[in-house]
Amino acid sequence: MTTQILPTDHPELLRKGVEEAVRLLLAGEVVGLPTETVYGLAADALNADAVAKIFSVKERPTFDPLIVHLPHKSELDTVADVPEDIAPAIKQLVDRFWPGPLTLILPKKPCVPDIVTAGLPTVAVRASANLVFNRVARKLERPLAAPSANRFGSISPTSAQAVMTELGGRIPLILDGGACMHGLESTIIKVRNVGETKPRFVILRPGPITPEDLKPFGRPFFPGKTKPYSSKSPDEPVEGDGIESPGQLESHYAPRTPLRVVDSPEEFTPEPGKTYALLSYRGEMDDGYMDLTDWKQIQVLSPGKGKLPEAAVRFFFALRELDKLGVDEIIAEPVPLHSGIGIAIMDRLRRASHPFRTP
Ligand code: TXA
Ligand code: MG
């Protein structure tokens, strides 16, 4: 199959691209589309056969459920039943964060095929803020199931070219919407009313909507923690926590090259005869470690003073670049956890550091 990339950076090109995507989606095909987080591989969420293609194209195990994207935020009740006890909280979250990078886990409506939810009674749902994605969803007038447009377990794509590298030859079309605004996948939460004054938000996957962002509306918890998240003593979800998201496998987002997070790169000692690349946060030369090793390449996530949102945007792109080099190991510097998006970056970095696929 030939994979076509269509640009969307002019109103007429956008119109043509959207038309072609909708035509393919109506015919039960899968299409690569930009979202504000990462590129998605979209299919008509209510067409089980089309959704099955997502799993085969991605080589994704069918126990890993997909996110359903609504054409409009007012359409939540077309795919989910919002329990009465959390309805006010859900309304507040939808009003505040949709369209945007927040995914809610809610009881599903029968119209959502089992293949979408991997047989679970719940559905993951969000509304994307990306213009191109939105145009397609609204023209189609149907919800779109869309996981990240990478092969299972691999690095999420944040550009049309990255989707091409991952899935070229397997899908008919990618709409090019440029680089993704956030660069990390949406925050996934489950809302619980446990009789406290404020509902609990269990953060199943940290992302661009941070615990601080969620705080005005409820009490954010990481799974397995007994205390709510506090920015005064920021913690990250620890390995082995009761992770409820079935797709939240420990090894994920993995480059082919082994990756190691070192607490202080100054103390890293290269093994003779081995080649290394460095994923640095601020990349400050006077920190010393930049010249300590003969790095084949250094990718700096946020040069200068270091800004976490910038690091998030560049993260998967930088990882993809370093993975092309064929070095023995990628050495990564941790990012600070003082803001919620730092937690999301560290979550991806930690998962990327597990040996997952054999080259
Ligand atoms: O930003 C995003 O969320 C991107 C863009 C394309 O929207 N999508 C994305 O999808 O990251 P994916 O499939 O790569 O990740 C979806 C995650 C998986 O970890 C899956 O297990 C979890 O959502 N999930 C889906 N349905 C769920 C459910 N009913 N309960 C718990 N977790 C669920
Ligand atoms: Mg993914």
Short mmCIF file of C-alpha atoms in Angstrom, two decimals, residues 33-328:
data_model
loop_
_atom_site.label_atom_id
_atom_site.label_comp_id
_atom_site.label_asym_id
_atom_site.label_seq_id
_atom_site.Cartn_x
_atom_site.Cartn_y
_atom_site.Cartn_z
CA LEU A 33 -4.20 12.41 11.99
CA PRO A 34 -2.51 15.11 14.06
CA THR A 35 -3.79 15.87 17.56
CA GLU A 36 -2.52 18.45 20.03
CA THR A 37 -0.68 15.67 21.93
CA VAL A 38 0.77 13.16 19.44
CA TYR A 39 -0.35 11.89 16.02
CA GLY A 40 -3.21 9.40 16.19
CA LEU A 41 -4.18 6.45 14.03
CA ALA A 42 -7.90 7.02 13.59
CA ALA A 43 -10.85 4.86 12.60
CA ASP A 44 -14.62 5.17 12.95
CA ALA A 45 -15.08 4.20 16.61
CA LEU A 46 -18.50 2.68 15.99
CA ASN A 47 -17.30 0.40 13.17
CA ALA A 48 -15.73 -2.71 14.77
CA ASP A 49 -14.12 -3.87 11.51
CA ALA A 50 -12.44 -0.50 11.00
CA VAL A 51 -11.21 -0.50 14.61
CA ALA A 52 -9.81 -4.01 14.12
CA LYS A 53 -7.55 -2.53 11.42
CA ILE A 54 -6.01 -0.17 14.01
CA PHE A 55 -4.92 -3.18 16.06
CA SER A 56 -3.47 -5.04 13.09
CA VAL A 57 -1.68 -2.00 11.62
CA LYS A 58 -0.12 -1.16 14.99
CA GLU A 59 0.48 -4.81 15.93
CA ARG A 60 -1.26 -3.87 19.16
CA PRO A 61 -2.56 -6.60 21.46
CA THR A 62 -6.35 -6.52 21.64
CA PHE A 63 -6.29 -6.36 25.44
CA ASP A 64 -5.10 -2.74 25.18
CA PRO A 65 -8.16 -0.47 24.82
CA LEU A 66 -8.34 2.68 22.68
CA ILE A 67 -9.31 6.30 23.32
CA VAL A 68 -12.50 7.56 21.69
CA HIS A 69 -12.38 11.14 20.40
CA LEU A 70 -15.65 13.06 20.19
CA PRO A 71 -16.41 15.49 17.35
CA HIS A 72 -17.69 17.93 19.98
CA LYS A 73 -17.41 18.08 23.74
CA SER A 74 -21.19 18.27 24.12
CA GLU A 75 -21.48 14.70 22.79
CA LEU A 76 -20.08 12.83 25.80
CA ASP A 77 -23.36 11.05 26.42
CA THR A 78 -23.30 9.47 22.96
CA VAL A 79 -20.56 7.05 24.06
CA ALA A 80 -20.52 7.19 27.89
CA ASP A 81 -22.97 7.00 30.79
CA VAL A 82 -21.89 9.53 33.39
CA PRO A 83 -22.75 8.23 36.88
CA GLU A 84 -24.88 10.72 38.79
CA ASP A 85 -22.54 11.01 41.75
CA ILE A 86 -19.67 12.30 39.60
CA ALA A 87 -21.73 14.19 37.00
CA PRO A 88 -21.03 17.66 38.47
CA ALA A 89 -17.26 16.99 38.55
CA ILE A 90 -17.27 15.61 35.00
CA LYS A 91 -19.15 18.69 33.81
CA GLN A 92 -16.58 20.97 35.41
CA LEU A 93 -13.68 19.06 33.86
CA VAL A 94 -15.29 19.03 30.41
CA ASP A 95 -16.09 22.75 30.63
CA ARG A 96 -12.55 23.57 31.69
CA PHE A 97 -10.34 21.17 29.74
CA TRP A 98 -12.18 20.11 26.56
CA PRO A 99 -11.35 20.24 23.78
CA GLY A 100 -7.90 19.34 25.06
CA PRO A 101 -5.47 16.72 26.37
CA LEU A 102 -7.58 15.21 29.16
CA THR A 103 -8.99 11.69 28.79
CA LEU A 104 -11.79 10.53 31.10
CA ILE A 105 -12.56 6.90 31.91
CA LEU A 106 -16.33 6.41 32.17
CA PRO A 107 -18.88 3.58 31.89
CA LYS A 108 -19.45 2.89 28.20
CA LYS A 109 -22.66 2.97 26.19
CA PRO A 110 -23.61 -0.26 24.33
CA CYS A 111 -23.01 1.39 20.93
CA VAL A 112 -19.24 1.37 21.58
CA PRO A 113 -17.93 -1.93 20.17
CA ASP A 114 -16.14 -4.23 22.63
CA ILE A 115 -13.00 -4.20 20.52
CA VAL A 116 -12.59 -0.46 21.28
CA THR A 117 -12.63 -1.00 25.04
CA ALA A 118 -10.94 -4.43 25.03
CA GLY A 119 -14.11 -5.83 26.56
CA LEU A 120 -14.01 -3.43 29.53
CA PRO A 121 -17.26 -1.89 30.79
CA THR A 122 -15.58 1.53 30.61
CA VAL A 123 -14.51 3.76 27.72
CA ALA A 124 -11.66 6.28 27.54
CA VAL A 125 -12.93 9.50 25.98
CA ARG A 126 -11.67 12.94 25.06
CA ALA A 127 -12.22 15.72 22.50
CA SER A 128 -9.14 16.88 20.59
CA ALA A 129 -8.32 20.58 20.25
CA ASN A 130 -6.36 20.07 17.04
CA LEU A 131 -7.90 21.98 14.13
CA VAL A 132 -7.23 19.29 11.51
CA PHE A 133 -8.45 16.45 13.74
CA ASN A 134 -11.52 18.43 14.67
CA ARG A 135 -12.45 19.21 11.09
CA VAL A 136 -12.27 15.53 10.20
CA ALA A 137 -14.30 14.41 13.24
CA ARG A 138 -16.98 17.06 12.66
CA LYS A 139 -17.32 16.33 8.96
CA LEU A 140 -17.54 12.60 9.69
CA GLU A 141 -20.03 13.30 12.50
CA ARG A 142 -18.91 10.18 14.32
CA PRO A 143 -16.52 9.53 17.19
CA LEU A 144 -13.02 8.41 16.22
CA ALA A 145 -11.03 5.72 17.97
CA ALA A 146 -7.40 6.82 17.85
CA PRO A 147 -4.35 5.45 19.64
CA SER A 148 -0.95 6.98 19.03
CA ALA A 149 0.14 6.32 15.43
CA ASN A 150 3.19 4.18 16.21
CA ARG A 151 3.83 0.48 16.17
CA PHE A 152 2.96 -1.01 19.55
CA GLY A 153 5.48 -0.22 22.27
CA SER A 154 7.46 2.15 20.08
CA ILE A 155 8.05 5.92 20.31
CA SER A 156 4.92 8.07 19.86
CA PRO A 157 4.99 10.19 16.67
CA THR A 158 4.88 13.98 16.96
CA SER A 159 5.18 14.73 13.23
CA ALA A 160 3.68 13.38 10.00
CA GLN A 161 7.14 12.13 9.00
CA ALA A 162 7.40 10.14 12.22
CA VAL A 163 4.04 8.49 11.43
CA MET A 164 5.44 7.65 7.99
CA THR A 165 8.50 6.04 9.59
CA GLU A 166 6.26 4.00 11.91
CA LEU A 167 3.40 3.02 9.63
CA GLY A 168 4.37 3.92 6.04
CA GLY A 169 3.09 1.28 3.62
CA ARG A 170 0.45 0.09 6.09
CA ILE A 171 -2.04 2.96 5.94
CA PRO A 172 -3.42 4.94 2.96
CA LEU A 173 -3.21 8.50 4.32
CA ILE A 174 -1.54 10.80 6.84
CA LEU A 175 -2.73 14.38 7.22
CA ASP A 176 0.21 16.63 7.99
CA GLY A 177 -0.75 19.13 10.68
CA GLY A 178 2.82 20.07 11.59
CA ALA A 179 4.46 19.43 14.96
CA CYS A 180 2.17 18.53 17.87
CA MET A 181 1.57 21.32 20.36
CA HIS A 182 2.13 19.33 23.59
CA GLY A 183 4.27 16.42 22.39
CA LEU A 184 3.16 13.99 25.12
CA GLU A 185 -0.02 11.88 25.25
CA SER A 186 -3.11 13.11 27.07
CA THR A 187 -3.54 12.84 30.83
CA ILE A 188 -5.86 9.92 31.66
CA ILE A 189 -7.99 10.10 34.80
CA LYS A 190 -10.71 8.17 36.55
CA VAL A 191 -13.08 10.23 38.70
CA ARG A 192 -14.35 8.74 41.96
CA ASN A 193 -16.79 10.02 44.51
CA VAL A 194 -15.62 8.58 47.82
CA GLY A 195 -17.89 10.71 49.97
CA GLU A 196 -15.31 13.45 50.48
CA THR A 197 -16.25 17.05 49.73
CA LYS A 198 -14.20 16.90 46.54
CA PRO A 199 -14.05 13.93 44.14
CA ARG A 200 -10.85 11.92 43.67
CA PHE A 201 -9.05 11.98 40.36
CA VAL A 202 -6.94 8.89 39.90
CA ILE A 203 -4.24 9.78 37.38
CA LEU A 204 -3.74 6.64 35.29
CA ARG A 205 -1.33 8.36 32.90
CA PRO A 206 0.34 11.70 33.68
CA GLY A 207 0.25 14.15 30.78
CA PRO A 208 -0.14 17.79 29.71
CA ILE A 209 -3.02 18.44 32.14
CA THR A 210 -1.05 18.39 35.37
CA PRO A 211 -2.14 17.52 38.92
CA GLU A 212 -1.93 21.26 39.69
CA ASP A 213 -4.33 21.96 36.79
CA LEU A 214 -6.77 19.39 38.19
CA LYS A 215 -6.60 20.50 41.80
CA PRO A 216 -9.28 23.23 41.73
CA PHE A 217 -11.81 20.54 40.75
CA GLY A 218 -10.88 17.58 42.95
CA ARG A 219 -8.09 15.68 44.72
CA PRO A 220 -5.51 14.25 42.30
CA PHE A 221 -4.02 10.89 43.31
CA PHE A 222 -1.47 8.69 41.62
CA PRO A 223 -2.48 5.02 41.68
CA GLY A 224 -1.29 3.19 44.76
CA LYS A 225 -0.73 6.39 46.74
CA THR A 226 -2.64 6.99 49.94
CA LYS A 227 -2.12 10.74 49.95
CA PRO A 228 -3.23 13.20 47.27
CA TYR A 229 -0.58 14.76 45.05
CA SER A 230 1.14 17.77 46.54
CA SER A 231 3.45 20.08 44.61
CA LYS A 232 5.27 20.72 47.91
CA SER A 233 6.49 17.14 47.97
CA PRO A 234 6.13 16.12 44.35
CA ASP A 235 6.32 12.43 43.76
CA GLU A 236 6.00 10.38 40.64
CA PRO A 237 4.14 7.12 40.26
CA VAL A 238 6.53 4.40 41.37
CA GLU A 239 7.19 1.20 39.55
CA GLY A 240 4.91 -1.64 40.51
CA ASP A 241 2.10 0.63 41.62
CA GLY A 242 -1.34 -0.76 40.98
CA ILE A 243 -1.60 0.60 37.46
CA GLU A 244 -5.19 0.40 36.37
CA SER A 245 -4.78 1.36 32.75
CA PRO A 246 -4.41 -1.96 31.00
CA GLY A 247 -2.21 -0.46 28.32
CA GLN A 248 0.05 1.15 30.85
CA LEU A 249 2.63 -1.56 30.48
CA GLU A 250 5.90 -0.84 32.21
CA SER A 251 7.83 -1.01 28.96
CA HIS A 252 6.48 1.43 26.47
CA TYR A 253 7.46 4.38 24.33
CA ALA A 254 10.72 2.53 23.86
CA PRO A 255 13.50 3.31 21.42
CA ARG A 256 15.27 0.32 19.87
CA THR A 257 18.49 1.49 21.48
CA PRO A 258 18.78 0.64 25.19
CA LEU A 259 18.21 3.74 27.29
CA ARG A 260 19.47 4.43 30.80
CA VAL A 261 18.45 7.27 33.08
CA VAL A 262 21.40 8.37 35.22
CA ASP A 263 20.81 10.59 38.23
CA SER A 264 24.00 12.55 37.74
CA PRO A 265 25.53 12.38 34.26
CA GLU A 266 28.78 13.72 35.79
CA GLU A 267 29.26 10.31 37.36
CA PHE A 268 28.61 8.34 34.19
CA THR A 269 31.58 6.23 33.11
CA PRO A 270 31.60 4.99 29.53
CA GLU A 271 32.62 1.40 28.90
CA PRO A 272 35.60 1.13 26.55
CA GLY A 273 34.65 0.37 22.96
CA LYS A 274 31.01 1.37 23.40
CA THR A 275 29.25 4.33 21.78
CA TYR A 276 26.82 6.61 23.54
CA ALA A 277 24.37 9.43 22.86
CA LEU A 278 23.10 11.90 25.45
CA LEU A 279 19.56 13.09 26.06
CA SER A 280 20.10 16.19 28.15
CA TYR A 281 17.55 18.48 29.75
CA ARG A 282 19.30 21.86 29.86
CA GLY A 283 22.52 20.91 28.13
CA GLU A 284 24.62 23.46 29.99
CA MET A 285 28.26 23.19 29.02
CA ASP A 286 29.49 24.37 32.42
CA ASP A 287 27.78 21.41 34.04
CA GLY A 288 30.86 19.55 32.84
CA TYR A 289 29.33 16.26 31.77
CA MET A 290 28.70 17.40 28.22
CA ASP A 291 32.41 16.98 27.37
CA LEU A 292 33.18 14.13 29.74
CA THR A 293 32.19 11.52 27.22
CA ASP A 294 32.64 11.41 23.49
CA TRP A 295 28.88 11.46 22.84
CA LYS A 296 27.99 10.54 19.27
CA GLN A 297 25.18 13.08 19.50
CA ILE A 298 23.64 15.24 22.17
CA GLN A 299 19.96 16.20 22.04
CA VAL A 300 19.04 18.99 24.40
CA LEU A 301 15.38 19.07 25.45
CA SER A 302 15.30 22.64 26.71
CA PRO A 303 18.50 24.65 26.31
CA GLY A 304 19.32 27.49 28.66
CA LYS A 305 17.30 27.79 31.79
CA GLY A 306 15.24 24.72 31.02
CA LYS A 307 11.51 24.86 30.47
CA LEU A 308 9.52 21.72 31.01
CA PRO A 309 6.76 22.36 28.42
CA GLU A 310 9.48 22.87 25.79
CA ALA A 311 11.14 19.65 26.91
CA ALA A 312 7.79 17.84 26.57
CA VAL A 313 7.31 19.10 23.01
CA ARG A 314 10.80 17.98 21.99
CA PHE A 315 10.94 14.74 23.97
CA PHE A 316 9.74 12.09 21.50
CA PHE A 317 11.37 13.91 18.58
CA ALA A 318 14.75 13.95 20.35
CA LEU A 319 14.44 10.31 21.36
CA ARG A 320 13.63 9.35 17.78
CA GLU A 321 16.72 11.24 16.51
CA LEU A 322 19.03 9.51 19.00
CA ASP A 323 17.50 6.14 18.18
CA LYS A 324 18.59 6.55 14.53
CA LEU A 325 22.29 6.64 15.42
CA GLY A 326 22.81 2.98 16.19
CA VAL A 327 24.80 3.70 19.38
CA ASP A 328 25.15 1.10 22.12
#
